[in-house]
PDB file of C-alpha atoms in Angstrom:
ATOM      1  CA  GLY A   1       0.307   0.068  -0.042  1.00  0.00           C
ATOM      2  CA  GLY A   2       2.669   2.794  -0.807  1.00  0.00           C
ATOM      3  CA  LEU A   3       2.505   5.957  -2.813  1.00  0.00           C
ATOM      4  CA  THR A   4       2.735   5.294  -6.717  1.00  0.00           C
ATOM      5  CA  PRO A   5       4.347   8.044  -9.167  1.00  0.00           C
ATOM      6  CA  TYR A   6       1.251  10.060 -10.466  1.00  0.00           C
ATOM      7  CA  SER A   7      -0.217   9.180 -13.760  1.00  0.00           C
ATOM      8  CA  ASP A   8      -1.772  10.959 -15.984  1.00  0.00           C
ATOM      9  CA  THR A   9      -2.895   9.934 -19.641  1.00  0.00           C
ATOM     10  CA  MET A  10      -5.886  11.813 -20.357  1.00  0.00           C
ATOM     11  CA  ALA A  11      -5.894  15.374 -22.396  1.00  0.00           C
ATOM     12  CA  PRO A  12      -8.178  18.012 -21.891  1.00  0.00           C
ATOM     13  CA  THR A  13     -11.030  18.726 -23.564  1.00  0.00           C
ATOM     14  CA  ILE A  14     -12.335  21.785 -25.499  1.00  0.00           C
ATOM     15  CA  ALA A  15     -15.837  21.511 -25.226  1.00  0.00           C
ATOM     16  CA  SER A  16     -16.157  24.333 -27.737  1.00  0.00           C
ATOM     17  CA  LEU A  17     -14.803  27.705 -29.341  1.00  0.00           C
ATOM     18  CA  SER A  18     -16.833  30.345 -29.518  1.00  0.00           C
ATOM     19  CA  TYR A  19     -17.435  34.372 -29.893  1.00  0.00           C
ATOM     20  CA  TYR A  20     -19.057  36.139 -27.255  1.00  0.00           C
ATOM     21  CA  ASP A  21     -21.648  39.093 -27.978  1.00  0.00           C
ATOM     22  CA  GLY A  22     -23.292  39.366 -24.764  1.00  0.00           C
ATOM     23  CA  THR A  23     -24.104  35.646 -25.362  1.00  0.00           C
ATOM     24  CA  TYR A  24     -22.209  32.639 -26.470  1.00  0.00           C
ATOM     25  CA  HIS A  25     -22.506  31.727 -30.059  1.00  0.00           C
ATOM     26  CA  ASP A  26     -20.934  28.639 -32.482  1.00  0.00           C
ATOM     27  CA  LEU A  27     -17.922  30.102 -34.107  1.00  0.00           C
ATOM     28  CA  THR A  28     -18.029  27.394 -36.542  1.00  0.00           C
ATOM     29  CA  GLY A  29     -18.506  28.484 -40.017  1.00  0.00           C
ATOM     30  CA  ALA A  30     -19.868  32.020 -38.142  1.00  0.00           C
ATOM     31  CA  THR A  31     -19.991  35.159 -39.917  1.00  0.00           C
ATOM     32  CA  LEU A  32     -18.461  37.845 -37.739  1.00  0.00           C
ATOM     33  CA  SER A  33     -18.282  41.643 -38.127  1.00  0.00           C
ATOM     34  CA  GLY A  34     -17.404  44.618 -35.975  1.00  0.00           C
ATOM     35  CA  MET A  35     -15.988  44.079 -31.879  1.00  0.00           C
ATOM     36  CA  VAL A  36     -16.004  40.551 -30.836  1.00  0.00           C
ATOM     37  CA  GLY A  37     -14.823  38.198 -27.830  1.00  0.00           C
ATOM     38  CA  LEU A  38     -13.273  34.953 -28.780  1.00  0.00           C
ATOM     39  CA  THR A  39     -13.786  32.481 -26.377  1.00  0.00           C
ATOM     40  CA  VAL A  40     -12.939  28.467 -25.615  1.00  0.00           C
ATOM     41  CA  ASN A  41     -14.832  26.299 -23.120  1.00  0.00           C
ATOM     42  CA  ALA A  42     -11.745  23.845 -21.917  1.00  0.00           C
ATOM     43  CA  PHE A  43     -11.281  21.700 -18.648  1.00  0.00           C
ATOM     44  CA  ASP A  44      -9.109  19.048 -17.725  1.00  0.00           C
ATOM     45  CA  THR A  45     -10.289  15.812 -15.613  1.00  0.00           C
ATOM     46  CA  PRO A  46      -8.161  15.246 -12.991  1.00  0.00           C
ATOM     47  CA  GLN A  47      -6.839  11.165 -12.555  1.00  0.00           C
ATOM     48  CA  LEU A  48      -6.634  11.304  -8.942  1.00  0.00           C
ATOM     49  CA  VAL A  49      -9.763  10.296  -6.654  1.00  0.00           C
ATOM     50  CA  SER A  50     -12.087  12.818  -4.919  1.00  0.00           C
ATOM     51  CA  ASN A  51     -14.639  13.616  -2.995  1.00  0.00           C
ATOM     52  CA  TRP A  52     -16.076  15.339  -5.706  1.00  0.00           C
ATOM     53  CA  PRO A  53     -15.672  12.550  -8.565  1.00  0.00           C
ATOM     54  CA  TRP A  54     -17.437  15.298 -11.557  1.00  0.00           C
ATOM     55  CA  ALA A  55     -15.111  17.529 -10.422  1.00  0.00           C
ATOM     56  CA  VAL A  56     -12.940  18.931 -13.137  1.00  0.00           C
ATOM     57  CA  THR A  57      -9.874  21.711 -13.231  1.00  0.00           C
ATOM     58  CA  THR A  58      -8.397  24.387 -16.026  1.00  0.00           C
ATOM     59  CA  PRO A  59      -5.954  22.930 -18.164  1.00  0.00           C
ATOM     60  CA  ALA A  60      -2.266  24.028 -17.030  1.00  0.00           C
ATOM     61  CA  LEU A  61      -1.848  25.872 -20.702  1.00  0.00           C
ATOM     62  CA  ILE A  62      -4.133  27.100 -23.520  1.00  0.00           C
ATOM     63  CA  GLU A  63      -2.471  28.269 -26.337  1.00  0.00           C
ATOM     64  CA  TRP A  64      -3.979  30.078 -29.609  1.00  0.00           C
ATOM     65  CA  LYS A  65      -3.026  31.091 -33.126  1.00  0.00           C
ATOM     66  CA  LEU A  66      -5.899  33.194 -35.350  1.00  0.00           C
ATOM     67  CA  SER A  67      -5.061  33.063 -39.098  1.00  0.00           C
ATOM     68  CA  ASP A  68      -6.214  34.397 -42.067  1.00  0.00           C
ATOM     69  CA  ALA A  69      -6.831  32.254 -45.163  1.00  0.00           C
ATOM     70  CA  THR A  70      -3.222  32.073 -46.554  1.00  0.00           C
ATOM     71  CA  GLY A  71      -2.021  30.909 -43.326  1.00  0.00           C
ATOM     72  CA  ARG A  72      -0.924  34.383 -42.440  1.00  0.00           C
ATOM     73  CA  LYS A  73      -0.833  35.188 -38.205  1.00  0.00           C
ATOM     74  CA  ILE A  74      -3.313  37.707 -37.125  1.00  0.00           C
ATOM     75  CA  THR A  75      -2.762  37.076 -33.322  1.00  0.00           C
ATOM     76  CA  ALA A  76      -1.761  34.654 -31.103  1.00  0.00           C
ATOM     77  CA  GLY A  77      -1.739  34.079 -27.294  1.00  0.00           C
ATOM     78  CA  SER A  78      -1.104  31.816 -24.560  1.00  0.00           C
ATOM     79  CA  TRP A  79      -2.354  31.410 -20.798  1.00  0.00           C
ATOM     80  CA  ASP A  80      -0.385  29.690 -18.486  1.00  0.00           C
ATOM     81  CA  LEU A  81      -2.370  28.633 -15.630  1.00  0.00           C
ATOM     82  CA  GLY A  82      -0.006  25.817 -14.390  1.00  0.00           C
ATOM     83  CA  SER A  83       2.079  28.088 -12.526  1.00  0.00           C
ATOM     84  CA  ALA A  84       1.949  27.712  -8.689  1.00  0.00           C
ATOM     85  CA  LEU A  85       1.490  31.884  -8.302  1.00  0.00           C
ATOM     86  CA  SER A  86      -0.485  32.802 -11.267  1.00  0.00           C
ATOM     87  CA  THR A  87      -0.079  36.726 -11.959  1.00  0.00           C
ATOM     88  CA  LEU A  88      -2.795  36.629 -14.107  1.00  0.00           C
ATOM     89  CA  ASP A  89      -5.637  39.034 -13.945  1.00  0.00           C
ATOM     90  CA  PRO A  90      -8.805  36.550 -13.882  1.00  0.00           C
ATOM     91  CA  LEU A  91     -11.303  39.108 -15.493  1.00  0.00           C
ATOM     92  CA  THR A  92      -8.838  39.137 -18.582  1.00  0.00           C
ATOM     93  CA  VAL A  93      -8.838  35.143 -18.464  1.00  0.00           C
ATOM     94  CA  PHE A  94     -11.976  34.076 -17.843  1.00  0.00           C
ATOM     95  CA  ALA A  95     -14.667  35.129 -19.879  1.00  0.00           C
ATOM     96  CA  PRO A  96     -18.498  35.388 -18.310  1.00  0.00           C
ATOM     97  CA  GLY A  97     -20.099  31.891 -17.362  1.00  0.00           C
ATOM     98  CA  THR A  98     -17.225  30.600 -15.500  1.00  0.00           C
ATOM     99  CA  LEU A  99     -18.009  28.549 -12.637  1.00  0.00           C
ATOM    100  CA  LYS A 100     -15.745  26.914  -9.903  1.00  0.00           C
ATOM    101  CA  ASN A 101     -16.283  23.032  -9.227  1.00  0.00           C
ATOM    102  CA  SER A 102     -19.012  22.672  -6.440  1.00  0.00           C
ATOM    103  CA  SER A 103     -20.618  20.174  -4.644  1.00  0.00           C
ATOM    104  CA  LYS A 104     -24.029  20.714  -6.947  1.00  0.00           C
ATOM    105  CA  GLY A 105     -21.750  19.671  -9.638  1.00  0.00           C
ATOM    106  CA  ALA A 106     -18.622  20.389 -12.414  1.00  0.00           C
ATOM    107  CA  GLY A 107     -17.326  23.716 -13.052  1.00  0.00           C
ATOM    108  CA  VAL A 108     -18.009  25.846 -16.293  1.00  0.00           C
ATOM    109  CA  TYR A 109     -14.243  26.882 -17.761  1.00  0.00           C
ATOM    110  CA  ASN A 110     -14.727  29.906 -20.606  1.00  0.00           C
ATOM    111  CA  TYR A 111     -11.295  31.503 -21.322  1.00  0.00           C
ATOM    112  CA  TRP A 112     -11.101  34.813 -23.972  1.00  0.00           C
ATOM    113  CA  LEU A 113      -8.626  34.366 -26.249  1.00  0.00           C
ATOM    114  CA  GLY A 114      -7.157  37.545 -25.826  1.00  0.00           C
ATOM    115  CA  PRO A 115      -8.495  40.902 -25.844  1.00  0.00           C
ATOM    116  CA  ARG A 116     -11.595  41.492 -27.863  1.00  0.00           C
ATOM    117  CA  TRP A 117     -10.878  41.607 -31.463  1.00  0.00           C
ATOM    118  CA  ASP A 118     -11.760  44.018 -34.017  1.00  0.00           C
ATOM    119  CA  THR A 119     -12.418  43.049 -37.683  1.00  0.00           C
ATOM    120  CA  THR A 120     -12.811  45.661 -39.186  1.00  0.00           C
ATOM    121  CA  ARG A 121      -8.574  46.114 -39.182  1.00  0.00           C
ATOM    122  CA  VAL A 122      -8.533  42.894 -41.300  1.00  0.00           C
ATOM    123  CA  ALA A 123      -9.824  42.357 -44.736  1.00  0.00           C
ATOM    124  CA  ASN A 124     -13.359  40.303 -45.490  1.00  0.00           C
ATOM    125  CA  GLY A 125     -12.800  36.782 -46.281  1.00  0.00           C
ATOM    126  CA  ALA A 126     -12.272  33.563 -44.567  1.00  0.00           C
ATOM    127  CA  TYR A 127     -10.310  32.608 -41.038  1.00  0.00           C
ATOM    128  CA  GLN A 128      -8.690  30.037 -38.982  1.00  0.00           C
ATOM    129  CA  LEU A 129      -8.516  29.991 -35.574  1.00  0.00           C
ATOM    130  CA  VAL A 130      -6.757  27.111 -33.952  1.00  0.00           C
ATOM    131  CA  VAL A 131      -6.641  26.539 -29.801  1.00  0.00           C
ATOM    132  CA  THR A 132      -4.499  23.996 -28.299  1.00  0.00           C
ATOM    133  CA  ALA A 133      -5.117  22.625 -24.229  1.00  0.00           C
ATOM    134  CA  SER A 134      -2.653  20.593 -22.474  1.00  0.00           C
ATOM    135  CA  ASP A 135      -2.216  19.624 -18.777  1.00  0.00           C
ATOM    136  CA  VAL A 136       1.125  19.058 -16.520  1.00  0.00           C
ATOM    137  CA  ARG A 137       1.847  15.840 -17.962  1.00  0.00           C
ATOM    138  CA  ASP A 138       2.014  17.068 -21.567  1.00  0.00           C
ATOM    139  CA  ASN A 139      -1.247  15.456 -23.151  1.00  0.00           C
ATOM    140  CA  GLU A 140      -2.815  17.858 -25.470  1.00  0.00           C
ATOM    141  CA  THR A 141      -5.329  18.507 -27.330  1.00  0.00           C
ATOM    142  CA  THR A 142      -6.015  20.431 -30.427  1.00  0.00           C
ATOM    143  CA  SER A 143      -9.107  21.970 -31.854  1.00  0.00           C
ATOM    144  CA  THR A 144      -9.686  24.197 -35.071  1.00  0.00           C
ATOM    145  CA  VAL A 145     -12.797  26.231 -37.067  1.00  0.00           C
ATOM    146  CA  SER A 146     -12.860  28.068 -39.853  1.00  0.00           C
ATOM    147  CA  PHE A 147     -14.835  31.155 -39.659  1.00  0.00           C
ATOM    148  CA  THR A 148     -15.904  34.881 -42.257  1.00  0.00           C
ATOM    149  CA  VAL A 149     -15.009  37.892 -41.606  1.00  0.00           C
ATOM    150  CA  ALA A 150     -17.657  40.267 -43.339  1.00  0.00           C
ATOM    151  CA  ASN A 151     -17.512  43.971 -42.502  1.00  0.00           C
ATOM    152  CA  ALA A 152     -20.308  46.255 -44.487  1.00  0.00           C
ATOM    153  CA  PRO A 153     -17.919  48.462 -46.767  1.00  0.00           C
ATOM    154  CA  ALA A 154     -18.133  51.858 -45.785  1.00  0.00           C
ATOM    155  CA  VAL A 155     -20.268  54.583 -46.556  1.00  0.00           C
ATOM    156  CA  PRO A 156     -18.595  57.331 -48.041  1.00  0.00           C
ATOM    157  CA  VAL A 157     -19.942  60.746 -46.635  1.00  0.00           C
ATOM    158  CA  PRO A 158     -21.279  62.842 -49.594  1.00  0.00           C
ATOM    159  CA  SER A 159     -18.400  66.603 -49.928  1.00  0.00           C
ATOM    160  CA  ARG A 160     -20.686  70.072 -49.600  1.00  0.00           C
ATOM    161  CA  ALA A 161     -20.021  71.189 -52.896  1.00  0.00           C
ATOM    162  CA  ALA A 162     -18.591  75.266 -52.097  1.00  0.00           C
TER     163      ALA A 162
END
């Protein structure tokens, strides 16, 4: 009955990739315009036995890359959530609807993928978001979603005749 080395062979789960405008919307095949918040719902299932067998944890690392149709990087970033003393601002990392585990059920972990994104600063067209969630044992899951940016053309302001 001695202790054995910790073993974790299960990768974290990426439950959804969304955009947020006050409500979550599936990003798959979506058409975006204006300012949007890109989010991921991800969690890791602990391998240790717990009094709350439904409990989930945050992945140790979340990385993302947003590219255009040619593969050119638009933005990329990561959240290192595996540090013992994280200095990250929780309001910058966790998106609305995030709930901790409780005796009533599993937590919900929604993460911002960087600051809100102004789609008017990129060309209309196809884009791809790749998100990877990994745990402290380097098990990882990657999810990819494609969507379209379609901003209305700017309306010219008529000039006044002198």
